[in-house]
């Protein structure tokens, strides 16, 4: 969108000045975590999920030169729950699938800057073409990279009947755990849903299976009110894999959401309506923007009361994709930047 592009350009110019002058962006104040997701590095065969190593290098340099603390996801969650270091600017770098390109290009750059990260793997594919080997996984794990679960076989579980979905999902988790214990001798605390798809039942199974956090593929910022079993992550692949976009998102804030309706990611009415209850007197609703896959095709209604700033969002058209994001941005009233939030909708009847 034009409005978002202008704000991105302005923010980039501010950061370029800060980099050249040695200044760092202001600290966040409240505890927040900005999380990114990567897939492939220097692999032009799959442009939509790829980032060039040179751009990744510049992104890491930006973090190193501007006072960010880069943590593995598990450590970041521990920090979020703790009562200390409120002013840290925490960023988490996650990598899905365990492709060889991460080992060849991404991992060496993380070592160059001394940064931790979380690598989500699907154990069925380890050692296959384009995927890392178990020996390579041992190496990155010993170097401090957190290895998380991206399922065993990376299935479309939501395509199954309810009974089959629950049975297959539990069995898939057990296969992952067994492979990790046998090959790496470790257990994983973090989960990443295949294709970013999940519902309340799958999230509960993940939680009851001993995982402490689970990642989706909607974008946004993590804060104290976030559901730790639907963690948002900004994608860094294809058109999103830029230095300017990375700089902008690294300094985003969480939209102050107190509650949302409906809870389910699976919608029954098309187009679905999202109702957000926000902390009152925190954002400028007059400048609130809504996007659906980059287009401003949203109907937005707001209503203020003492306890809640209500925002209702609905697409102008029926949703035709399997996965659709409602993305909302708005400036903070205190002038300390912009807030970002996105909501994932899933239609399992649409084939991938």
Short mmCIF file of C-alpha atoms in Angstrom, two decimals:
data_model
loop_
_atom_site.label_atom_id
_atom_site.label_comp_id
_atom_site.label_asym_id
_atom_site.label_seq_id
_atom_site.Cartn_x
_atom_site.Cartn_y
_atom_site.Cartn_z
CA UNK A 1 0.00 0.00 0.00
CA UNK A 2 1.07 3.59 -0.59
CA UNK A 3 0.68 4.59 3.08
CA UNK A 4 2.71 1.68 4.34
CA UNK A 5 5.38 2.23 1.70
CA UNK A 6 5.80 5.88 2.70
CA UNK A 7 6.12 4.98 6.38
CA UNK A 8 8.64 2.30 5.47
CA UNK A 9 10.75 4.77 3.48
CA UNK A 10 10.66 7.35 6.28
CA UNK A 11 11.65 4.75 8.88
CA UNK A 12 14.46 3.50 6.66
CA UNK A 13 15.85 7.03 6.30
CA UNK A 14 15.72 7.48 10.07
CA UNK A 15 17.64 4.25 10.60
CA UNK A 16 20.21 5.11 7.95
CA UNK A 17 20.85 8.35 9.82
CA UNK A 18 21.08 6.45 13.12
CA UNK A 19 23.54 3.97 11.64
CA UNK A 20 25.74 6.70 10.20
CA UNK A 21 25.65 8.80 13.37
CA UNK A 22 26.15 5.92 15.79
CA UNK A 23 22.72 6.44 17.38
CA UNK A 24 20.44 3.55 18.31
CA UNK A 25 16.64 3.49 18.05
CA UNK A 26 14.79 4.17 21.34
CA UNK A 27 14.18 1.26 23.68
CA UNK A 28 10.73 -0.30 23.67
CA UNK A 29 9.86 0.05 27.38
CA UNK A 30 7.29 -2.76 27.75
CA UNK A 31 8.57 -6.25 27.04
CA UNK A 32 8.11 -7.20 23.41
CA UNK A 33 9.69 -9.75 21.07
CA UNK A 34 9.94 -9.40 17.31
CA UNK A 35 10.20 -12.81 15.66
CA UNK A 36 11.18 -13.55 12.05
CA UNK A 37 10.89 -16.74 9.99
CA UNK A 38 13.29 -17.78 7.20
CA UNK A 39 13.33 -20.86 4.98
CA UNK A 40 15.99 -20.84 2.27
CA UNK A 41 19.25 -18.93 1.82
CA UNK A 42 20.86 -18.17 -1.56
CA UNK A 43 18.53 -20.63 -3.28
CA UNK A 44 17.01 -18.86 -6.28
CA UNK A 45 15.05 -21.95 -7.33
CA UNK A 46 12.37 -21.03 -4.78
CA UNK A 47 12.20 -17.22 -4.78
CA UNK A 48 9.10 -16.87 -2.60
CA UNK A 49 10.83 -18.45 0.41
CA UNK A 50 14.42 -17.43 -0.32
CA UNK A 51 16.68 -14.66 0.98
CA UNK A 52 20.10 -13.80 -0.39
CA UNK A 53 23.01 -14.33 1.96
CA UNK A 54 24.17 -10.76 1.38
CA UNK A 55 20.83 -9.32 2.56
CA UNK A 56 20.80 -11.67 5.57
CA UNK A 57 24.31 -10.48 6.41
CA UNK A 58 23.14 -6.85 6.33
CA UNK A 59 20.14 -7.67 8.51
CA UNK A 60 22.36 -9.25 11.14
CA UNK A 61 24.77 -6.31 10.95
CA UNK A 62 21.85 -3.95 11.58
CA UNK A 63 20.90 -5.87 14.73
CA UNK A 64 24.51 -5.96 15.94
CA UNK A 65 25.07 -2.24 15.38
CA UNK A 66 21.82 -1.02 16.91
CA UNK A 67 21.63 -2.55 20.35
CA UNK A 68 19.33 -5.50 19.70
CA UNK A 69 19.53 -8.68 21.76
CA UNK A 70 19.13 -11.76 19.56
CA UNK A 71 17.84 -14.85 21.39
CA UNK A 72 16.67 -18.36 20.62
CA UNK A 73 12.91 -18.63 21.01
CA UNK A 74 13.01 -20.56 24.28
CA UNK A 75 15.35 -18.02 25.89
CA UNK A 76 13.19 -15.15 24.65
CA UNK A 77 10.08 -16.67 26.24
CA UNK A 78 11.98 -17.07 29.52
CA UNK A 79 12.93 -13.38 29.32
CA UNK A 80 9.34 -12.38 28.54
CA UNK A 81 8.12 -14.17 31.67
CA UNK A 82 10.89 -12.81 33.89
CA UNK A 83 10.79 -9.57 35.88
CA UNK A 84 14.12 -8.10 34.71
CA UNK A 85 15.66 -6.25 31.74
CA UNK A 86 12.42 -4.64 30.58
CA UNK A 87 14.18 -2.33 28.13
CA UNK A 88 15.90 -4.92 25.98
CA UNK A 89 15.11 -4.86 22.28
CA UNK A 90 14.71 -8.59 21.70
CA UNK A 91 14.65 -10.22 18.27
CA UNK A 92 14.21 -13.94 17.53
CA UNK A 93 15.36 -15.50 14.26
CA UNK A 94 13.63 -18.78 13.34
CA UNK A 95 14.30 -21.01 10.35
CA UNK A 96 11.76 -23.59 9.15
CA UNK A 97 12.37 -26.96 7.47
CA UNK A 98 16.11 -27.53 7.93
CA UNK A 99 17.29 -27.04 4.36
CA UNK A 100 20.97 -27.42 3.49
CA UNK A 101 21.05 -23.80 2.38
CA UNK A 102 20.72 -22.75 6.03
CA UNK A 103 23.73 -24.85 6.97
CA UNK A 104 25.76 -23.56 4.00
CA UNK A 105 24.87 -19.87 4.16
CA UNK A 106 22.69 -18.90 7.13
CA UNK A 107 24.49 -20.74 9.93
CA UNK A 108 27.97 -19.32 9.12
CA UNK A 109 26.57 -15.78 9.23
CA UNK A 110 24.92 -16.39 12.60
CA UNK A 111 28.29 -17.61 13.88
CA UNK A 112 29.98 -14.52 12.40
CA UNK A 113 27.84 -12.27 14.62
CA UNK A 114 27.58 -14.65 17.57
CA UNK A 115 23.78 -14.82 17.32
CA UNK A 116 21.50 -17.59 18.52
CA UNK A 117 18.52 -18.82 16.49
CA UNK A 118 15.84 -21.51 16.47
CA UNK A 119 15.79 -24.10 13.68
CA UNK A 120 12.53 -26.01 13.16
CA UNK A 121 12.93 -29.37 11.43
CA UNK A 122 10.63 -32.09 10.12
CA UNK A 123 12.49 -35.29 10.98
CA UNK A 124 11.15 -37.43 8.12
CA UNK A 125 13.09 -35.38 5.56
CA UNK A 126 16.42 -35.15 7.36
CA UNK A 127 19.18 -36.46 5.07
CA UNK A 128 17.01 -36.27 1.96
CA UNK A 129 17.84 -34.08 -1.03
CA UNK A 130 18.12 -30.37 -0.10
CA UNK A 131 17.80 -31.15 3.63
CA UNK A 132 20.46 -31.11 6.33
CA UNK A 133 21.90 -34.36 7.65
CA UNK A 134 21.77 -35.52 11.25
CA UNK A 135 25.50 -34.83 11.56
CA UNK A 136 24.96 -31.25 10.41
CA UNK A 137 22.12 -30.90 12.89
CA UNK A 138 24.40 -32.15 15.66
CA UNK A 139 26.93 -29.51 14.69
CA UNK A 140 24.49 -26.59 14.75
CA UNK A 141 22.90 -27.84 17.98
CA UNK A 142 26.29 -28.02 19.70
CA UNK A 143 26.98 -24.49 18.44
CA UNK A 144 23.94 -23.23 20.37
CA UNK A 145 21.20 -23.30 17.74
CA UNK A 146 17.91 -24.36 19.34
CA UNK A 147 16.37 -27.26 17.38
CA UNK A 148 12.57 -27.23 17.42
CA UNK A 149 9.77 -29.35 16.03
CA UNK A 150 8.22 -28.69 12.62
CA UNK A 151 6.40 -32.03 12.81
CA UNK A 152 7.70 -35.38 11.58
CA UNK A 153 6.26 -35.47 8.07
CA UNK A 154 4.88 -31.95 7.45
CA UNK A 155 1.29 -32.95 6.70
CA UNK A 156 -1.87 -30.94 6.03
CA UNK A 157 -3.54 -32.14 9.22
CA UNK A 158 -6.56 -29.87 8.82
CA UNK A 159 -7.51 -31.76 5.64
CA UNK A 160 -8.34 -34.83 7.73
CA UNK A 161 -11.52 -35.72 9.59
CA UNK A 162 -11.50 -34.68 13.25
CA UNK A 163 -10.78 -38.16 14.58
CA UNK A 164 -8.08 -38.89 12.00
CA UNK A 165 -6.53 -35.43 12.49
CA UNK A 166 -6.12 -35.89 16.25
CA UNK A 167 -4.81 -39.44 15.91
CA UNK A 168 -2.35 -38.63 13.12
CA UNK A 169 -1.16 -35.46 14.81
CA UNK A 170 -0.37 -37.25 18.08
CA UNK A 171 1.38 -40.07 16.22
CA UNK A 172 3.40 -37.56 14.20
CA UNK A 173 4.56 -35.84 17.39
CA UNK A 174 5.69 -39.13 18.90
CA UNK A 175 7.69 -40.00 15.77
CA UNK A 176 9.41 -36.62 15.95
CA UNK A 177 10.27 -37.06 19.62
CA UNK A 178 11.63 -40.56 19.05
CA UNK A 179 13.85 -39.41 16.17
CA UNK A 180 15.20 -36.48 18.17
CA UNK A 181 16.02 -38.68 21.15
CA UNK A 182 17.72 -41.33 19.00
CA UNK A 183 19.66 -39.04 16.67
CA UNK A 184 20.41 -35.94 18.76
CA UNK A 185 19.71 -37.05 22.32
CA UNK A 186 17.64 -33.94 23.03
CA UNK A 187 14.01 -32.91 23.41
CA UNK A 188 12.41 -29.86 21.86
CA UNK A 189 10.47 -27.18 23.71
CA UNK A 190 9.33 -25.21 20.65
CA UNK A 191 6.93 -26.21 17.86
CA UNK A 192 6.20 -24.69 14.44
CA UNK A 193 2.92 -25.71 12.79
CA UNK A 194 3.33 -27.15 9.27
CA UNK A 195 2.17 -24.53 6.74
CA UNK A 196 1.33 -22.35 9.76
CA UNK A 197 -2.00 -24.19 10.02
CA UNK A 198 -3.57 -25.10 13.35
CA UNK A 199 -6.76 -25.04 15.37
CA UNK A 200 -7.51 -25.06 19.11
CA UNK A 201 -7.39 -28.86 19.30
CA UNK A 202 -3.93 -29.12 17.74
CA UNK A 203 -2.61 -26.28 19.89
CA UNK A 204 -3.82 -28.09 23.01
CA UNK A 205 -2.10 -31.32 21.96
CA UNK A 206 1.15 -29.42 21.43
CA UNK A 207 0.84 -27.85 24.86
CA UNK A 208 -0.02 -31.14 26.58
CA UNK A 209 2.91 -32.83 24.82
CA UNK A 210 5.41 -30.76 26.77
CA UNK A 211 6.11 -27.93 24.34
CA UNK A 212 6.34 -24.44 25.84
CA UNK A 213 5.66 -22.41 22.71
CA UNK A 214 4.33 -22.87 19.17
CA UNK A 215 4.78 -20.67 16.09
CA UNK A 216 2.26 -19.80 13.42
CA UNK A 217 2.80 -17.85 10.19
CA UNK A 218 0.86 -14.69 10.88
CA UNK A 219 2.92 -11.55 11.45
CA UNK A 220 3.10 -9.29 14.47
CA UNK A 221 4.91 -8.67 17.75
CA UNK A 222 4.91 -10.84 20.86
CA UNK A 223 4.08 -9.29 24.24
CA UNK A 224 2.75 -10.31 27.66
CA UNK A 225 -0.77 -10.82 26.27
CA UNK A 226 0.28 -13.07 23.39
CA UNK A 227 -0.89 -16.66 23.15
CA UNK A 228 2.39 -18.58 23.33
CA UNK A 229 0.87 -21.36 21.20
CA UNK A 230 0.16 -19.10 18.23
CA UNK A 231 3.33 -17.00 18.12
CA UNK A 232 3.43 -14.47 15.24
CA UNK A 233 6.48 -14.25 12.97
CA UNK A 234 7.38 -11.86 10.18
CA UNK A 235 8.26 -13.74 6.95
CA UNK A 236 11.66 -13.07 5.43
CA UNK A 237 11.40 -14.60 1.97
CA UNK A 238 10.72 -13.33 -1.54
CA UNK A 239 9.47 -9.74 -1.71
CA UNK A 240 9.62 -9.48 2.09
CA UNK A 241 13.32 -10.37 2.30
CA UNK A 242 14.76 -6.86 2.26
CA UNK A 243 16.92 -4.82 4.60
CA UNK A 244 14.44 -1.93 4.71
CA UNK A 245 11.51 -4.21 5.57
CA UNK A 246 13.56 -5.95 8.21
CA UNK A 247 14.55 -2.63 9.81
CA UNK A 248 10.94 -1.47 9.87
CA UNK A 249 9.60 -4.64 11.43
CA UNK A 250 12.42 -4.92 13.98
CA UNK A 251 11.08 -1.74 15.56
CA UNK A 252 7.36 -2.52 15.43
CA UNK A 253 5.23 -2.76 18.57
CA UNK A 254 2.46 -5.16 19.48
CA UNK A 255 -1.10 -3.97 18.91
CA UNK A 256 -2.52 -3.82 22.48
CA UNK A 257 -5.09 -6.60 22.03
CA UNK A 258 -6.94 -7.61 25.22
CA UNK A 259 -9.18 -10.16 23.51
CA UNK A 260 -10.38 -11.21 20.06
CA UNK A 261 -13.36 -12.97 18.53
CA UNK A 262 -13.79 -15.51 17.13
CA UNK A 263 -11.03 -17.63 18.63
CA UNK A 264 -11.02 -20.23 15.86
CA UNK A 265 -8.81 -19.82 12.80
CA UNK A 266 -11.37 -21.85 10.81
CA UNK A 267 -14.16 -19.54 9.67
CA UNK A 268 -17.78 -20.53 9.08
CA UNK A 269 -19.06 -17.26 7.61
CA UNK A 270 -17.38 -15.90 4.49
CA UNK A 271 -16.02 -13.29 4.74
CA UNK A 272 -15.33 -13.66 8.46
CA UNK A 273 -15.46 -10.68 10.81
CA UNK A 274 -12.71 -10.12 13.36
CA UNK A 275 -13.56 -8.26 16.56
CA UNK A 276 -10.65 -6.91 18.60
CA UNK A 277 -10.82 -5.45 22.09
CA UNK A 278 -7.85 -3.09 22.49
CA UNK A 279 -6.45 -1.31 25.50
CA UNK A 280 -8.16 2.11 25.45
CA UNK A 281 -6.22 5.29 24.67
CA UNK A 282 -3.21 3.49 23.19
CA UNK A 283 -3.46 3.84 19.38
CA UNK A 284 -4.70 6.45 16.93
CA UNK A 285 -7.71 4.72 15.37
CA UNK A 286 -8.09 7.55 12.84
CA UNK A 287 -4.86 6.32 11.22
CA UNK A 288 -5.57 2.61 11.61
CA UNK A 289 -4.89 0.70 8.39
CA UNK A 290 -6.13 -2.73 7.36
CA UNK A 291 -4.65 -4.90 4.61
CA UNK A 292 -5.55 -8.22 3.05
CA UNK A 293 -2.57 -9.59 1.09
CA UNK A 294 -1.29 -6.05 0.62
CA UNK A 295 -4.60 -4.57 -0.57
CA UNK A 296 -6.76 -2.20 1.45
CA UNK A 297 -9.95 -4.13 0.85
CA UNK A 298 -11.21 -4.04 4.43
CA UNK A 299 -14.22 -2.65 6.20
CA UNK A 300 -13.13 -1.20 9.56
CA UNK A 301 -15.45 0.01 12.33
CA UNK A 302 -14.34 1.36 15.71
CA UNK A 303 -16.15 2.05 18.96
CA UNK A 304 -14.66 3.41 22.18
CA UNK A 305 -15.70 2.81 25.77
CA UNK A 306 -13.97 2.97 29.14
CA UNK A 307 -12.79 -0.63 29.19
CA UNK A 308 -12.19 -1.40 25.55
CA UNK A 309 -11.46 0.15 22.19
CA UNK A 310 -13.44 -2.10 19.86
CA UNK A 311 -12.21 -2.61 16.30
CA UNK A 312 -14.22 -4.69 13.81
CA UNK A 313 -12.57 -5.80 10.56
CA UNK A 314 -14.10 -7.62 7.62
CA UNK A 315 -12.98 -8.24 4.05
CA UNK A 316 -14.97 -6.54 1.30
CA UNK A 317 -14.92 -9.81 -0.64
CA UNK A 318 -15.28 -13.50 0.09
CA UNK A 319 -12.01 -15.21 0.96
CA UNK A 320 -10.86 -17.54 -1.83
CA UNK A 321 -7.41 -18.60 -0.61
CA UNK A 322 -6.63 -21.47 1.72
CA UNK A 323 -4.85 -19.07 4.10
CA UNK A 324 -5.73 -15.38 4.40
CA UNK A 325 -4.31 -12.72 6.71
CA UNK A 326 -6.10 -9.67 8.05
CA UNK A 327 -3.23 -7.27 8.86
CA UNK A 328 -3.74 -4.14 10.98
CA UNK A 329 -1.27 -1.31 11.61
CA UNK A 330 -1.75 1.85 13.65
CA UNK A 331 0.46 4.54 15.26
CA UNK A 332 0.77 4.70 19.04
CA UNK A 333 -0.76 7.74 20.71
CA UNK A 334 2.47 8.33 22.64
CA UNK A 335 4.33 8.87 19.37
CA UNK A 336 6.68 5.92 19.94
CA UNK A 337 6.18 4.16 16.64
CA UNK A 338 3.65 1.86 15.01
CA UNK A 339 1.79 -1.24 16.15
CA UNK A 340 1.26 -4.32 13.97
CA UNK A 341 -1.11 -7.25 14.23
CA UNK A 342 -2.34 -9.94 11.85
CA UNK A 343 -4.96 -12.63 12.09
CA UNK A 344 -4.81 -15.90 10.15
CA UNK A 345 -7.93 -17.43 8.59
CA UNK A 346 -7.85 -20.96 7.18
CA UNK A 347 -10.24 -22.61 4.72
CA UNK A 348 -9.30 -26.34 4.66
CA UNK A 349 -11.71 -26.92 1.74
CA UNK A 350 -9.31 -25.07 -0.57
CA UNK A 351 -6.51 -27.32 -1.80
CA UNK A 352 -2.92 -26.15 -1.33
#
